[in-house]
Coordinates of C-alpha atoms in Angstrom, one line a residue:
X1 CA 69.4 -14.5 4.7
X2 CA 69.5 -10.8 5.4
X3 CA 67.0 -10.1 2.5
X4 CA 64.7 -12.7 4.0
X5 CA 65.0 -11.1 7.5
X6 CA 64.3 -7.7 6.0
X7 CA 61.2 -9.0 4.1
X8 CA 59.9 -10.6 7.4
X9 CA 60.4 -7.3 9.2
X10 CA 58.6 -5.4 6.5
X11 CA 55.7 -7.9 6.6
X12 CA 55.5 -7.5 10.4
X13 CA 55.5 -3.8 10.0
X14 CA 52.7 -4.0 7.4
X15 CA 50.6 -6.2 9.7
X16 CA 51.1 -3.8 12.6
X17 CA 49.9 -0.9 10.4
X18 CA 46.7 -2.9 9.7
X19 CA 45.9 -3.2 13.4
X20 CA 44.8 0.4 13.8
X21 CA 42.3 0.4 10.9
X22 CA 41.0 -3.0 12.0
X23 CA 40.5 -1.7 15.5
X24 CA 38.8 1.4 14.2
X25 CA 36.5 -0.7 12.0
X26 CA 35.6 -2.9 15.0
X27 CA 34.9 0.2 17.1
X28 CA 32.6 1.6 14.4
X29 CA 30.7 -1.6 14.1
X30 CA 30.2 -1.7 17.9
X31 CA 29.1 1.9 17.8
X32 CA 26.4 1.0 15.3
X33 CA 24.9 -1.7 17.6
X34 CA 23.3 0.8 20.0
X35 CA 21.5 2.9 17.4
X36 CA 20.3 -0.3 15.7
X37 CA 18.9 -1.6 19.0
X38 CA 17.3 1.8 19.6
X39 CA 15.7 1.7 16.2
X40 CA 14.3 -1.8 16.7
X41 CA 12.9 -0.7 20.1
X42 CA 11.3 2.4 18.4
X43 CA 9.7 0.2 15.8
X44 CA 8.2 -2.1 18.4
X45 CA 6.9 1.0 20.4
X46 CA 5.4 2.3 17.2
X47 CA 3.7 -1.0 16.4
X48 CA 2.3 -1.1 20.0
X49 CA 1.0 2.5 19.6
X50 CA -0.7 1.6 16.3
X51 CA -2.4 -1.4 17.9
X52 CA -3.5 0.7 20.8
X53 CA -4.9 3.3 18.4
X54 CA -6.8 0.7 16.5
X55 CA -8.2 -0.7 19.7
X56 CA -9.3 2.9 20.7
X57 CA -10.9 3.4 17.3
X58 CA -12.9 0.2 17.7
X59 CA -14.0 1.2 21.2
X60 CA -15.1 4.6 19.8
X61 CA -17.0 2.9 17.0
X62 CA -18.7 0.6 19.5
X63 CA -19.6 3.5 21.8
X64 CA -21.1 5.5 18.9
X65 CA -23.2 2.5 17.9
X66 CA -24.4 2.1 21.5
X67 CA -25.2 5.8 21.6
X68 CA -27.1 5.6 18.4
X69 CA -29.0 2.6 19.6
X70 CA -29.9 4.4 22.8
X71 CA -31.1 7.4 20.9
X72 CA -33.2 5.2 18.6
X73 CA -34.7 3.5 21.7
X74 CA -35.7 6.9 23.1
X75 CA -37.3 8.1 19.9
X76 CA -38.3 5.1 17.7
X77 CA -39.8 7.4 15.0
X78 CA -36.4 8.7 14.0
X79 CA -35.0 5.2 13.5
X80 CA -34.4 5.6 9.7
X81 CA -32.6 9.0 10.1
X82 CA -30.5 7.7 13.0
X83 CA -29.6 4.5 11.2
X84 CA -28.4 6.7 8.3
X85 CA -26.3 8.9 10.6
X86 CA -24.9 5.8 12.3
X87 CA -23.9 4.2 8.9
X88 CA -22.2 7.5 7.9
X89 CA -20.3 7.6 11.2
X90 CA -19.2 4.0 10.8
X91 CA -17.9 4.6 7.3
X92 CA -16.0 7.7 8.5
X93 CA -14.4 5.9 11.4
X94 CA -13.4 2.9 9.2
X95 CA -11.9 5.3 6.6
X96 CA -9.8 6.9 9.3
X97 CA -8.1 3.5 10.2

């Protein structure tokens, strides 16, 4: 019986020594939650910024086309030259996206 009691006490002691590492592991996992959430938020913000940049590029492209059209309307004789300039500008803008 004494041997069994000693074995039970040793088992209890071993389980108690496992508590601290388990608590430390739980604390480390909890500490990782905040950076992971921050990383997810940063990814969402980056995606939103990229969408806004694409929208701005499209608006710039549209404005350049409108400007070219207005210039052609003011001087119809330069239509071919202006059309070439507009096409080059559109290609450059699209390549930047």
